[in-house]
């Protein structure tokens, strides 16, 4: 594989030697982690791992990946699985739209492509949830197509290697993509892409990059200038804080849960009735208002059961769950005034329903207490 030439308008690096010959591939062969999805080129398995790895660490993904393949060993099994079961399997991974899209894509592959993954990147890119990253990963790792992946790891390696200033994010992606398209190994594009990602994950880390063990140190501009910790400039990020209250309403050993709408945040997941505390509102007042608005019931007693904290997307949520008795009498069934599905479910059967991670902590608390 030839070394690459970088056009003068971009940078005056004459060549990136690490991409010449098999240097990068040899480094990868010697240093790669042994991960379950690296033992296969099967596009279904590659796809599952790549989707799970978005926004989630390798260590967290391994048990999910194994459990998923036991539940849905192939595209047909996923396509035919009920949505609720699929969301339940995804529980804890967050960004549930990924699981919905996987099931939608599996149904299209089954119905329109006879259950076989299309090899053409242009067709892959048309499937639900197949952005440029996923398309490139499946096309290169499973089908040997020379399409480079650009994820956060690759982006970090390349901006440092080339000494490109500016905030983290996608501003240099066009340039990085052009260079990688010229550089990617034609014989082993999948390994080339995995090597780039592994380089960023293991060596060119966000904090404390291991420059002295880096295969590209000799030609790294950021290292030469001592700028490896300031390229790229971290994005300032301020999480939005939210406080919510929910009610655990019981009937015998069953509790009331309701399903979120089909669209929007945490779509289709189940939760306990309640909602956001407004500015200046006390927790009891918010609980009272929410139950009146959502279920049309009044609170008789409310006792704090548990407070949990969790984060999702850009929100940091503090969730207060109350054991509540209401004006609802046995035999009556309060239900959502917003026409959302709601059910009385035994503590044991709560395991059949997918919950967001904050609500799941309440479920576990209830089950512990019995
Ligand atoms: S020398 Fe340091 S900053 Fe440069 S690519 Fe290697 S690990 Fe990253």
Coordinates of N, CA, C and O in Angstrom, one line a residue, residues 34 50 72 77-78 80-81 94 105 110 120 138 202 206 235 261 271 275 342 345 347:
X34 N -8.8 -8.6 22.3 CA -9.5 -9.7 21.8 C -11.0 -9.5 22.2 O -11.3 -9.7 23.4
X50 N -21.3 -2.7 16.3 CA -21.0 -1.3 16.0 C -22.1 -0.4 16.5 O -21.9 0.7 17.0
X72 N -31.4 -13.0 19.8 CA -31.7 -12.7 18.3 C -30.4 -13.2 17.6 O -29.6 -12.4 17.2
X77 N -34.5 -13.5 13.3 CA -35.0 -13.5 14.7 C -35.2 -12.1 15.1 O -36.2 -11.8 15.8
X78 N -34.4 -11.2 14.8 CA -34.6 -9.8 15.2 C -35.8 -9.2 14.5 O -36.6 -8.5 15.1
X80 N -38.4 -10.6 13.5 CA -39.7 -11.1 13.9 C -39.9 -10.9 15.4 O -41.0 -11.3 15.9
X81 N -39.0 -10.4 16.1 CA -39.2 -10.2 17.6 C -40.1 -9.0 17.8 O -40.1 -8.0 17.1
X94 N -29.3 2.7 26.7 CA -29.7 4.1 26.4 C -29.8 4.4 24.9 O -29.6 3.5 24.0
X105 N -34.5 -1.9 10.4 CA -33.6 -2.3 9.3 C -33.6 -3.8 9.1 O -33.6 -4.3 7.9
X110 N -34.9 -8.4 5.7 CA -35.6 -9.7 5.5 C -36.6 -9.6 4.4 O -36.6 -10.5 3.5
X120 N -23.5 -3.4 -1.0 CA -23.3 -2.0 -1.6 C -23.4 -1.0 -0.5 O -24.5 -0.8 0.0
X138 N -19.7 -1.6 8.5 CA -20.2 -2.8 8.0 C -19.6 -3.1 6.6 O -19.2 -4.2 6.3
X202 N -6.7 3.1 22.5 CA -5.7 2.6 23.5 C -4.5 3.5 23.7 O -3.9 3.5 24.7
X206 N -8.1 10.5 24.8 CA -8.5 11.9 25.0 C -7.6 12.6 26.0 O -7.1 13.7 25.8
X235 N -15.0 20.3 23.7 CA -16.3 21.1 23.6 C -16.8 21.4 25.0 O -16.8 20.5 25.9
X261 N -45.1 8.0 24.9 CA -45.6 8.0 23.5 C -44.6 7.4 22.5 O -43.4 7.2 22.9
X271 N -42.9 3.6 32.3 CA -42.4 4.4 33.5 C -43.6 4.5 34.5 O -44.7 4.1 34.2
X275 N -43.9 13.3 36.6 CA -43.3 14.3 35.6 C -42.3 15.3 36.3 O -41.9 15.1 37.4
X342 N -51.7 2.1 30.0 CA -51.3 1.9 31.3 C -51.8 0.6 31.8 O -52.8 0.1 31.4
X345 N -49.2 -4.1 37.0 CA -48.3 -5.2 36.7 C -47.7 -5.7 38.1 O -47.3 -4.9 38.9
X347 N -44.9 -7.1 40.7 CA -43.5 -6.7 40.8 C -42.6 -7.6 40.0 O -41.7 -7.2 39.3

